[in-house]
mmCIF file of C-alpha atoms and ligand atoms in Angstrom:
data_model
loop_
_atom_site.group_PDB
_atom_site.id
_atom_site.type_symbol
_atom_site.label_atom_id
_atom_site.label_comp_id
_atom_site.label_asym_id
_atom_site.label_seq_id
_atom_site.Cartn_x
_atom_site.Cartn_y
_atom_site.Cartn_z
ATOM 1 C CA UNK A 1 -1.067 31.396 0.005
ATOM 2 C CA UNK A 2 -2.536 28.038 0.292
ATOM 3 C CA UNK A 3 -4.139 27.070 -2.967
ATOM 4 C CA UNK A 4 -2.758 30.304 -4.735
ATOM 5 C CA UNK A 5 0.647 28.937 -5.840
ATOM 6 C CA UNK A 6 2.981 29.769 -8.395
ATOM 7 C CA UNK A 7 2.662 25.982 -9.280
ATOM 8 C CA UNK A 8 -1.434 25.955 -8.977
ATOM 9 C CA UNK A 9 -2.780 23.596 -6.306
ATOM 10 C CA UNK A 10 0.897 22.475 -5.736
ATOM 11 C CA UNK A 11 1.003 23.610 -1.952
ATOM 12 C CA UNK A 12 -1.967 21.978 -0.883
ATOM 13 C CA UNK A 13 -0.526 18.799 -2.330
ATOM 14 C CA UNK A 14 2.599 20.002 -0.778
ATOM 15 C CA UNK A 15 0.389 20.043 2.708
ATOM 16 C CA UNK A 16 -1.284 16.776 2.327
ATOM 17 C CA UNK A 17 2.413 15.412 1.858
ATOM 18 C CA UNK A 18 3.974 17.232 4.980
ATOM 19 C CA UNK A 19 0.627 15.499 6.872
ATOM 20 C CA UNK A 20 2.012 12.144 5.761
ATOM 21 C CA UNK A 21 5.629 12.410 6.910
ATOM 22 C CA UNK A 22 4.381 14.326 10.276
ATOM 23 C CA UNK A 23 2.302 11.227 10.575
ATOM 24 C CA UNK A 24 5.455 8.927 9.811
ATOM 25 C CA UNK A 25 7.597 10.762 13.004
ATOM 26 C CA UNK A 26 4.703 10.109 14.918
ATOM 27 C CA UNK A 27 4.685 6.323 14.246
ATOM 28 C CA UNK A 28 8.281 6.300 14.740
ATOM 29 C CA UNK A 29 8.319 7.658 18.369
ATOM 30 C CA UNK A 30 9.445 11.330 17.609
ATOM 31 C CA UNK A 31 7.269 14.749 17.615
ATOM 32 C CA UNK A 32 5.519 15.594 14.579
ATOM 33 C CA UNK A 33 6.261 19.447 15.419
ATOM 34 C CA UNK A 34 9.585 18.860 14.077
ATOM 35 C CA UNK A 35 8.067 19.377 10.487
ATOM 36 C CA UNK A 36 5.688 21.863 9.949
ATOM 37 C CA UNK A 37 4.614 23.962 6.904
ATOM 38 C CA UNK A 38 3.524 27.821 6.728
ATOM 39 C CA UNK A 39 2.096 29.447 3.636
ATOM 40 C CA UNK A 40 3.847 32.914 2.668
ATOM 41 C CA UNK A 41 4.042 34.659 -0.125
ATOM 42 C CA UNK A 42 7.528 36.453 -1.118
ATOM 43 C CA UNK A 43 6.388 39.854 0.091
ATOM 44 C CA UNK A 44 6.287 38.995 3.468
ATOM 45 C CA UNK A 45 9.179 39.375 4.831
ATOM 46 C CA UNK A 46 8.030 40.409 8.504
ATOM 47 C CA UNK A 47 5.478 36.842 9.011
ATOM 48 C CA UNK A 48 8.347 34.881 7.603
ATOM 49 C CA UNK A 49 10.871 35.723 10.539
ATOM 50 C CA UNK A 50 7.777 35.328 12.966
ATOM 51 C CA UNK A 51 7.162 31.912 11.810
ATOM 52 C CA UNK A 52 11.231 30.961 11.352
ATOM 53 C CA UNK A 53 11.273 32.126 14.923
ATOM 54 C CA UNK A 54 8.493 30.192 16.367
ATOM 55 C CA UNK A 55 9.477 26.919 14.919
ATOM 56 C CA UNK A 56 13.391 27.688 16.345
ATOM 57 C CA UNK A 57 11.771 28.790 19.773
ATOM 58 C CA UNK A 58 9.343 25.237 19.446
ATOM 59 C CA UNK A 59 12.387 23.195 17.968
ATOM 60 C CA UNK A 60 14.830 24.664 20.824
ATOM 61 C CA UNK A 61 12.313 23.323 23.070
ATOM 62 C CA UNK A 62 12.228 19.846 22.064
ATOM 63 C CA UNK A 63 16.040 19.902 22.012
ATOM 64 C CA UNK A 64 18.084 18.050 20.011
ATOM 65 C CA UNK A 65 16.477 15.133 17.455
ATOM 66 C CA UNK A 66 17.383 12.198 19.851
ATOM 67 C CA UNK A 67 18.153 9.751 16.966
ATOM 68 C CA UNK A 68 21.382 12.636 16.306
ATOM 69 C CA UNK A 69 24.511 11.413 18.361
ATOM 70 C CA UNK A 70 26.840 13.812 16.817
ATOM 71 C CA UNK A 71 27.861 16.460 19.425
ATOM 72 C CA UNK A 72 28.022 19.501 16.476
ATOM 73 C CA UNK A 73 24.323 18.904 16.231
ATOM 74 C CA UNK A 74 23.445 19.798 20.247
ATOM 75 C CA UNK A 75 21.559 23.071 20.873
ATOM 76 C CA UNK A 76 24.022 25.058 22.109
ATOM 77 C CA UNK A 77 26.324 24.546 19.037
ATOM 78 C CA UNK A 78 23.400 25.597 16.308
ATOM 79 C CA UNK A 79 22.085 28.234 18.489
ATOM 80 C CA UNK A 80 25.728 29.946 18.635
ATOM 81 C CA UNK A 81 25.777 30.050 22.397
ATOM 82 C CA UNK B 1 -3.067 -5.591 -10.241
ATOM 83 C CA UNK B 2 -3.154 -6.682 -6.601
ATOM 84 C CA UNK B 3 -3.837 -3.730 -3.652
ATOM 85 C CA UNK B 4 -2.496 -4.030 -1.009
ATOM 86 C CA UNK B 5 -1.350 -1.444 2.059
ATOM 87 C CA UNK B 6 1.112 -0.854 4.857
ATOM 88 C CA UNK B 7 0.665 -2.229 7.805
ATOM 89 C CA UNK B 8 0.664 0.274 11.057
ATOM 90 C CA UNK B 9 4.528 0.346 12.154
ATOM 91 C CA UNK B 10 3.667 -0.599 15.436
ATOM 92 C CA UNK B 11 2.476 -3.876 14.298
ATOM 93 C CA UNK B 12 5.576 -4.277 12.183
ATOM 94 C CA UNK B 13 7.997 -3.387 15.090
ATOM 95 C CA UNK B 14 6.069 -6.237 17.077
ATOM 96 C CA UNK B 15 6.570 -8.706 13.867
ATOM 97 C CA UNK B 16 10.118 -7.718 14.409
ATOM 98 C CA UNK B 17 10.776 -8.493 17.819
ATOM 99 C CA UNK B 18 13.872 -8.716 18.834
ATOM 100 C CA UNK B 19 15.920 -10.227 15.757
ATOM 101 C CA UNK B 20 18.769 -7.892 14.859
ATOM 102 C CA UNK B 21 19.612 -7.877 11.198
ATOM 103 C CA UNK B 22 16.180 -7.208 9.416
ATOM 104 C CA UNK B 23 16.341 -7.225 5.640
ATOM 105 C CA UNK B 24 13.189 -5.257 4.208
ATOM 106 C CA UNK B 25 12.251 -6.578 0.756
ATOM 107 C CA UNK B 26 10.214 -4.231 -2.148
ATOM 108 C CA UNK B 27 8.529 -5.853 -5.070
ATOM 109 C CA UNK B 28 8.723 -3.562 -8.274
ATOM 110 C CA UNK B 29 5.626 -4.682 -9.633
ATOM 111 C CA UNK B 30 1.805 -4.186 -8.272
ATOM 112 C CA UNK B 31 2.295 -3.040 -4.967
ATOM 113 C CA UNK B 32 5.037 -0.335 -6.932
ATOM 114 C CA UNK B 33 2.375 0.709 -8.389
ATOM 115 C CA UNK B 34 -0.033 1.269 -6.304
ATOM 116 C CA UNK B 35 2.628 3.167 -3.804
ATOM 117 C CA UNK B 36 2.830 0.271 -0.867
ATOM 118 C CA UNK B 37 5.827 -1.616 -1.155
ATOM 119 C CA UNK B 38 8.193 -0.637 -4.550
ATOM 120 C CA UNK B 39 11.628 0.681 -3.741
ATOM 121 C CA UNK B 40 10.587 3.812 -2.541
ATOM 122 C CA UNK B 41 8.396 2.413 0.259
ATOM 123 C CA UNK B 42 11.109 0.169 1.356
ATOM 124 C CA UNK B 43 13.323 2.590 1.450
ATOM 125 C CA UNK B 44 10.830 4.408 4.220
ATOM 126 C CA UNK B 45 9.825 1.233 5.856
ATOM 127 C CA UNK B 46 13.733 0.493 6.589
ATOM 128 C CA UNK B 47 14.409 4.234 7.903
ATOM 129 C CA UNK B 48 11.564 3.966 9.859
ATOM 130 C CA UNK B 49 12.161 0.914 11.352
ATOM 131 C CA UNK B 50 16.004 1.669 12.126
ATOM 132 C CA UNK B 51 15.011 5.174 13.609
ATOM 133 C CA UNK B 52 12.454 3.677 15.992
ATOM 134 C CA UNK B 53 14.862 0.522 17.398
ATOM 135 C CA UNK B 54 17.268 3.151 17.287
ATOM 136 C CA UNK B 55 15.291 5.408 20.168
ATOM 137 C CA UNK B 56 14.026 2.159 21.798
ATOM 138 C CA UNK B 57 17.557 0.762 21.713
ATOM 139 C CA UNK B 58 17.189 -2.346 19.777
ATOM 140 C CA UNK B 59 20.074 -2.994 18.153
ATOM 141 C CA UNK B 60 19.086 -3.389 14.771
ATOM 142 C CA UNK B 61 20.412 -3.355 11.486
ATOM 143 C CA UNK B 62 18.555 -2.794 8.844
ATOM 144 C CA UNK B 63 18.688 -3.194 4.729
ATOM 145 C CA UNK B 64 16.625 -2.784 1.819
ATOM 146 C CA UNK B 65 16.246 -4.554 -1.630
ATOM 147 C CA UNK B 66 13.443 -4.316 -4.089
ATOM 148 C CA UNK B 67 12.898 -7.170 -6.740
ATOM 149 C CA UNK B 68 10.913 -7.422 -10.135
ATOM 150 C CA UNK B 69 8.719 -9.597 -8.530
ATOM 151 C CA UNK B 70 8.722 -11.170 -5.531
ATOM 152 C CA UNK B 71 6.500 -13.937 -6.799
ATOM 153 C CA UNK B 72 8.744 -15.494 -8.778
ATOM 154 C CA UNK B 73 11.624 -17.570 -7.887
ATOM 155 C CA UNK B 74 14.079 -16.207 -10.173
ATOM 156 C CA UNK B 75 13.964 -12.875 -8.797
ATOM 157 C CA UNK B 76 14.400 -13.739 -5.149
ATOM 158 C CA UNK B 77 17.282 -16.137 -6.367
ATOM 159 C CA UNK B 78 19.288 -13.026 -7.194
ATOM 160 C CA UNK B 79 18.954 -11.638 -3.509
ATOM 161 C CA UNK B 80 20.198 -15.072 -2.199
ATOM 162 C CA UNK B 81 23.057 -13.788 -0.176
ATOM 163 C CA UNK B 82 21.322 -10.603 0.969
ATOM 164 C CA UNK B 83 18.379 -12.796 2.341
ATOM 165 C CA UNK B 84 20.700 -15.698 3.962
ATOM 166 C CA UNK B 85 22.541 -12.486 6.186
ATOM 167 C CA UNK B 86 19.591 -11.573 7.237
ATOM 168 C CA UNK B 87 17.770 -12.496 10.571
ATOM 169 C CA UNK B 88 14.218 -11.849 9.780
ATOM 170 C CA UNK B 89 12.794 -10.973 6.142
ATOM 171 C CA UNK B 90 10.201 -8.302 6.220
ATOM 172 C CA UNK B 91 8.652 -8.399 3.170
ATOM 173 C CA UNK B 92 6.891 -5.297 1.409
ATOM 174 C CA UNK B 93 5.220 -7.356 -1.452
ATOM 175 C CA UNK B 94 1.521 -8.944 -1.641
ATOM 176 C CA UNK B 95 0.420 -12.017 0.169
ATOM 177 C CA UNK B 96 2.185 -13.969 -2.647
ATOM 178 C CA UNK B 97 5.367 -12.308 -2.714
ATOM 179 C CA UNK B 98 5.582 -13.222 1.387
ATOM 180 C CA UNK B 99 4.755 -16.883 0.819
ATOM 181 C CA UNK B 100 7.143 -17.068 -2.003
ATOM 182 C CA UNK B 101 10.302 -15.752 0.457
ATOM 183 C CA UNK B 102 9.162 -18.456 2.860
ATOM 184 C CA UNK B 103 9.002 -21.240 -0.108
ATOM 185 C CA UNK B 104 12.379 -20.698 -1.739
ATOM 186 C CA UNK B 105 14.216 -19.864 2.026
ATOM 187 C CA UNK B 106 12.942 -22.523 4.461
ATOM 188 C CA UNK B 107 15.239 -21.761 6.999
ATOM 189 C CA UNK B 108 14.492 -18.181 6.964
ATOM 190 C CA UNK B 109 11.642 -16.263 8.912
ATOM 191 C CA UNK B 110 9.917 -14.170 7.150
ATOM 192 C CA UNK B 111 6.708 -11.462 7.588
ATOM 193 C CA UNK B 112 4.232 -9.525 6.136
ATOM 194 C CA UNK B 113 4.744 -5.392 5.636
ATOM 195 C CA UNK B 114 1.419 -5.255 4.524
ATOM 196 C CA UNK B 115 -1.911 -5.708 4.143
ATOM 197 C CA UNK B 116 -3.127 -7.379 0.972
ATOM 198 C CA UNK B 117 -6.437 -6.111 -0.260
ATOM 199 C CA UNK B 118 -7.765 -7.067 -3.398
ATOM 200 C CA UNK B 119 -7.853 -6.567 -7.092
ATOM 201 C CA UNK B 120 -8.348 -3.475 -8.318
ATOM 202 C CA UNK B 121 -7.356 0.148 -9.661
ATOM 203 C CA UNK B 122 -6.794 3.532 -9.112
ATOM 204 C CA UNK B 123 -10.081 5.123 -10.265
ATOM 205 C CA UNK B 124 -8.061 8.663 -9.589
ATOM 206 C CA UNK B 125 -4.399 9.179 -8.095
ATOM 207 C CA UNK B 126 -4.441 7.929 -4.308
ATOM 208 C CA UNK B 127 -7.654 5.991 -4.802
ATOM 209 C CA UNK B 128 -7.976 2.197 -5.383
ATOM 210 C CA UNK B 129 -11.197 0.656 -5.852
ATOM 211 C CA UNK B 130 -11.686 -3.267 -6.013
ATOM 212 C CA UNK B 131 -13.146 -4.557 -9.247
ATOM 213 C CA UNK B 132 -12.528 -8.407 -9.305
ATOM 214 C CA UNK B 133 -12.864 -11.297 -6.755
ATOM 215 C CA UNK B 134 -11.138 -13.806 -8.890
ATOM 216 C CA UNK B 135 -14.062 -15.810 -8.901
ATOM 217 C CA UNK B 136 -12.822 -18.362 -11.435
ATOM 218 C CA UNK B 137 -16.038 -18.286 -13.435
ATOM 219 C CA UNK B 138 -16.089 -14.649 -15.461
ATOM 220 C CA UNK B 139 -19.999 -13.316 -15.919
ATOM 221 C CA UNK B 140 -18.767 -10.185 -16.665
ATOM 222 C CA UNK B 141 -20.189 -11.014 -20.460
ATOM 223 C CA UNK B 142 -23.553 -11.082 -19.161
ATOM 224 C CA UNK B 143 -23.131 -7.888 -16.687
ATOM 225 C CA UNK B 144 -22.161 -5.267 -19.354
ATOM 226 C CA UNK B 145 -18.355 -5.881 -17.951
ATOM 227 C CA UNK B 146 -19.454 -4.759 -14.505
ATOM 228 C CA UNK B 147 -18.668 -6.868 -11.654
ATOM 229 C CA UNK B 148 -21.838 -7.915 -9.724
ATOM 230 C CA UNK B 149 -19.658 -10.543 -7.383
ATOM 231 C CA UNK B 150 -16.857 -8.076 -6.524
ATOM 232 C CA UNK B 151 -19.264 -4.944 -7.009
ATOM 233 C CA UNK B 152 -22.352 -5.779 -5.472
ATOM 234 C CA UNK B 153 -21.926 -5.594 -1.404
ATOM 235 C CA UNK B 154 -24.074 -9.305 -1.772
ATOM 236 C CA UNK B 155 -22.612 -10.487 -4.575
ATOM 237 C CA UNK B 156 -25.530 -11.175 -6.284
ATOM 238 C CA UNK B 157 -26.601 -12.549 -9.918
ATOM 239 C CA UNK B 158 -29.628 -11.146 -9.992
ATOM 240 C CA UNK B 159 -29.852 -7.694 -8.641
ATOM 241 C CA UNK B 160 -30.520 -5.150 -7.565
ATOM 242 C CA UNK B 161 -31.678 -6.126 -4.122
ATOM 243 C CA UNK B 162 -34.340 -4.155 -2.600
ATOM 244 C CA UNK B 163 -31.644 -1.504 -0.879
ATOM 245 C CA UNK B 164 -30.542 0.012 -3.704
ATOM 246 C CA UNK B 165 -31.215 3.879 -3.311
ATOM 247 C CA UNK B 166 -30.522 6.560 -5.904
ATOM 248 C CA UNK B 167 -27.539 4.265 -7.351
ATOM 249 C CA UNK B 168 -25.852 3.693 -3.759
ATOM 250 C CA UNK B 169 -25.521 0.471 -1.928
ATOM 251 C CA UNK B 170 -27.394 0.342 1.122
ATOM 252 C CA UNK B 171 -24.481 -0.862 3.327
ATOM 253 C CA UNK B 172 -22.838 2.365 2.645
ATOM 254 C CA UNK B 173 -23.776 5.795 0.517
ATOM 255 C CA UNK B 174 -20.212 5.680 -0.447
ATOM 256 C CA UNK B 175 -20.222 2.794 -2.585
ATOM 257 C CA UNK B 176 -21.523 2.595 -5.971
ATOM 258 C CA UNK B 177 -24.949 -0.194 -6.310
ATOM 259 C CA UNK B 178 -23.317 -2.075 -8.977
ATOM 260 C CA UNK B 179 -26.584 -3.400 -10.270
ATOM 261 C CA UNK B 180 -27.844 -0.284 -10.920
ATOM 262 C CA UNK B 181 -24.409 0.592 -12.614
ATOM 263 C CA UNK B 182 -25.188 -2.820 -14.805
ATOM 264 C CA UNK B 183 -28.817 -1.772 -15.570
ATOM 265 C CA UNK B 184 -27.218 1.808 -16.561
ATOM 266 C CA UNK B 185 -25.150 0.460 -19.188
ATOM 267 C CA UNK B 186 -27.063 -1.981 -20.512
ATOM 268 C CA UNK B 187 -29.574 0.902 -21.042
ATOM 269 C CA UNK B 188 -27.598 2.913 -22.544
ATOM 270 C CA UNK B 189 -26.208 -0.211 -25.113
ATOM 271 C CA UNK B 190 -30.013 -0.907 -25.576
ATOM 272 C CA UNK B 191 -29.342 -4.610 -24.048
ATOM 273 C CA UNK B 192 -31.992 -4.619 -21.021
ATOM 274 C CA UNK B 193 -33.473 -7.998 -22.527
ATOM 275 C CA UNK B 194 -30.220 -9.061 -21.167
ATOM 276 C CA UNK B 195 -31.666 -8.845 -17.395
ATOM 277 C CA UNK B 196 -34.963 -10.981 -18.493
ATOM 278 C CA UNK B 197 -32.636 -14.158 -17.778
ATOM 279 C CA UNK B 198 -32.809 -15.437 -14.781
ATOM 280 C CA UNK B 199 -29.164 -16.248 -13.447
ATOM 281 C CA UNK B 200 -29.024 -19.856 -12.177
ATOM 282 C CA UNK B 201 -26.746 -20.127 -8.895
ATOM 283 C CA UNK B 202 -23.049 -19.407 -9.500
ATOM 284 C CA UNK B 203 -21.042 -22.721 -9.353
ATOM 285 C CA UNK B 204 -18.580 -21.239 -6.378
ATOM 286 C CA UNK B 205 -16.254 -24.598 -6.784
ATOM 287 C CA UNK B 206 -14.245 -22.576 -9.280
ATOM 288 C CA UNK B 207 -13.758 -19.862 -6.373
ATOM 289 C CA UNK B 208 -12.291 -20.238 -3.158
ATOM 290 C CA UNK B 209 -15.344 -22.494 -1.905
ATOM 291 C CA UNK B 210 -13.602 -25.188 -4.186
ATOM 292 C CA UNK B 211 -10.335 -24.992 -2.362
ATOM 293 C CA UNK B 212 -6.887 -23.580 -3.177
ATOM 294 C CA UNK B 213 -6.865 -23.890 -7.225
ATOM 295 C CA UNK B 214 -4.323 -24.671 -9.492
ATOM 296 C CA UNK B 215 -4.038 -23.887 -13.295
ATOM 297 C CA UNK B 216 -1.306 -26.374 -15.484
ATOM 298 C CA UNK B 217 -1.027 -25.689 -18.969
ATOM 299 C CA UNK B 218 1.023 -28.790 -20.860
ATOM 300 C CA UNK B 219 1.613 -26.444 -23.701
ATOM 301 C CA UNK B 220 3.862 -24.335 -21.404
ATOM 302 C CA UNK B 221 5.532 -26.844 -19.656
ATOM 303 C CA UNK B 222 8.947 -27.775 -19.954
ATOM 304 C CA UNK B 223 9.685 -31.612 -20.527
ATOM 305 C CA UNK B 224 11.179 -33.741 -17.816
ATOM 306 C CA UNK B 225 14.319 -35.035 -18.623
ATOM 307 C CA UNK B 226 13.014 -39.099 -17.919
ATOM 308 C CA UNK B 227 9.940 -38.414 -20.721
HETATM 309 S S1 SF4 C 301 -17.154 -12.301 -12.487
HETATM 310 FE FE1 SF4 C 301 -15.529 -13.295 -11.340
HETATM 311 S S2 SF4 C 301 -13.709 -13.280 -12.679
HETATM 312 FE FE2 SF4 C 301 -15.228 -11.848 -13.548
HETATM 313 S S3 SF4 C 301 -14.612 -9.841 -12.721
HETATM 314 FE FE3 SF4 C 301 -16.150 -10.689 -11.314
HETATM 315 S S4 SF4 C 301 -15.004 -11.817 -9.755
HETATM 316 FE FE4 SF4 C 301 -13.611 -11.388 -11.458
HETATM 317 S S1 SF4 C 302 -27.710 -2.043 -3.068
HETATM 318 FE FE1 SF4 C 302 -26.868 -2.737 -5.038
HETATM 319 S S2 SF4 C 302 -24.673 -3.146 -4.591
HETATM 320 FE FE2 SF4 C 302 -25.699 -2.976 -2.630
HETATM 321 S S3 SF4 C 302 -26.201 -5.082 -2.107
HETATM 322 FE FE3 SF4 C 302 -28.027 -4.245 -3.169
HETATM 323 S S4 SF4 C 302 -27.758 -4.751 -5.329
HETATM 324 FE FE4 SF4 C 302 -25.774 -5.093 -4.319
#
């Protein structure tokens, strides 16, 4: 959890860098929701699948990263549908 | 070393404008250091910059190169070709570094990446503090090798002024009074007679007040061939 890492204070550092390139997407015209960063620790399982689907259910609503021309890289293709 | 920081990509975009084939250029030496425009930041700069044309369709094509220094001409000599494909120059190194592109390549347009600051150092990682205003005249053996003209908000000789409070400046809580910083350290060195002399005024002509300045040194230079 967030300042209770294996590696010390290295996830808050890891958070102040995530801030920086969510800031750098924003500059560059595309949604800083693309990145995000959740604390977990290995025993839970359950919050990690609730957070892995949130960001797919936020990601699949942004659609496809616009910059990404390559048709294996639509939606439909990585969601299996 | 010289501080200096990015500039906001919007602004660099607009420095852009419409040329096509932009060649970003790094300087591995202060602004490396102090994490605004080595390799690694030029590396960033240029995806940046190719990612946003790229959703505003601009056609753009974008490189990177870092130097030793960008201040010198030898160093930008051995990115000659790179620089002559390119449209525009945007260059990622200190005020110098910029003017230097534009001296060597007068055919070429080039602009600024950043912001240069001032002289200073990191005083912890990700903070930069100024400590010198290259004021051509040195007092720092009279100050206890504390900067009163970079350090003090007034830049004065003879401080403190009357709004230092608890050591802070009175222009802002955040910055250090750098008289009372002097008068701490000259305490604690037992030189306080020190601040019985009156400093006369500062003779500014060796700063910028005396106009762009110039240092030769005949021992360094290299004979002409007619001498
Ligand atoms: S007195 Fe002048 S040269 Fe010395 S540190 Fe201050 S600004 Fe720099
Ligand atoms: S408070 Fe100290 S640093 Fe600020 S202007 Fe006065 S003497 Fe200079």
């Amino acid at each position: 959890m967030e300042g209770d890492c294996h590696y010390l204070l290295g996830n808050i550092n890891a958070r102040r860098r995530v801030e920086f390139v969510r800031n750098l997407l924003l500059e560059i015209g595309l949604e800083a929701s693309r990145v995000q960063m959740f604390n977990l620790s290995s025993a839970m399982g359950g919050q990690f699948a609730e957070y892995a689907a949130k960001l797919t259910e936020e990601i699949r609503q942004l659609g496809p990263n616009p910059l990404r021309k390559d048709p294996l890289y639509t939606t439909e293709t990585s969601t299996g549908e | 070393m010289i501080i200096a920081e990015q500039k906001p990509l919007d602004e660099i975009m607009g420095l852009l404008g419409s040329d096509e084939r932009v060649l970003v250029v790094g300087c591995g030496t202060c602004v490396t250091v102090c994490f605004a425009g080595g390799a690694r930041e030029a590396a960033i700069v240029a995806a940046s910059v190719r990612m946003t044309s790229k959703l505003n369709s601009v056609p753009r094509e974008v490189t990177d190169v870092t130097v030793q220094r960008q201040c010198e001409w030898e160093y930008l000599d051995e990115i000659k070709e790179q620089i002559s494909d390119a449209d525009i120059i945007l260059s990622l190194g200190c005020g110098i570094g910029v003017q230097a592109i534009a001296e060597r390549f007068p055919d070429k347009w080039v602009v600024p990446g950043l912001n240069t600051t001032f002289l200073g150092m990191p005083t912890e990682q990700g903070v930069w503090i100024e400590r010198c205003a290259a004021c051509g005249d040195c007092v720092l053996g009279i100050t206890g090798g504390i900067c009163p003209i970079a350090r003090c908000s007034k830049s004065l000789l003879n401080g403190p002024c009357g709004g230092s409070e608890d050591g802070h400046c009175e222009i802002n809580p955040d910055i250090d009074c750098a008289w009372q910083l002097i008068y701490d350290r000259l305490s604690r060195l037992g030189r306080l007679d020190a601040l019985l002399e009156l400093q006369p005024p500062k003779n500014w002509s060796t700063s910028r007040d005396g106009g762009p300045r110039k240092i030769t040194r005949d021992d360094l230079r290299l004979a002409a061939e007619e001498e």
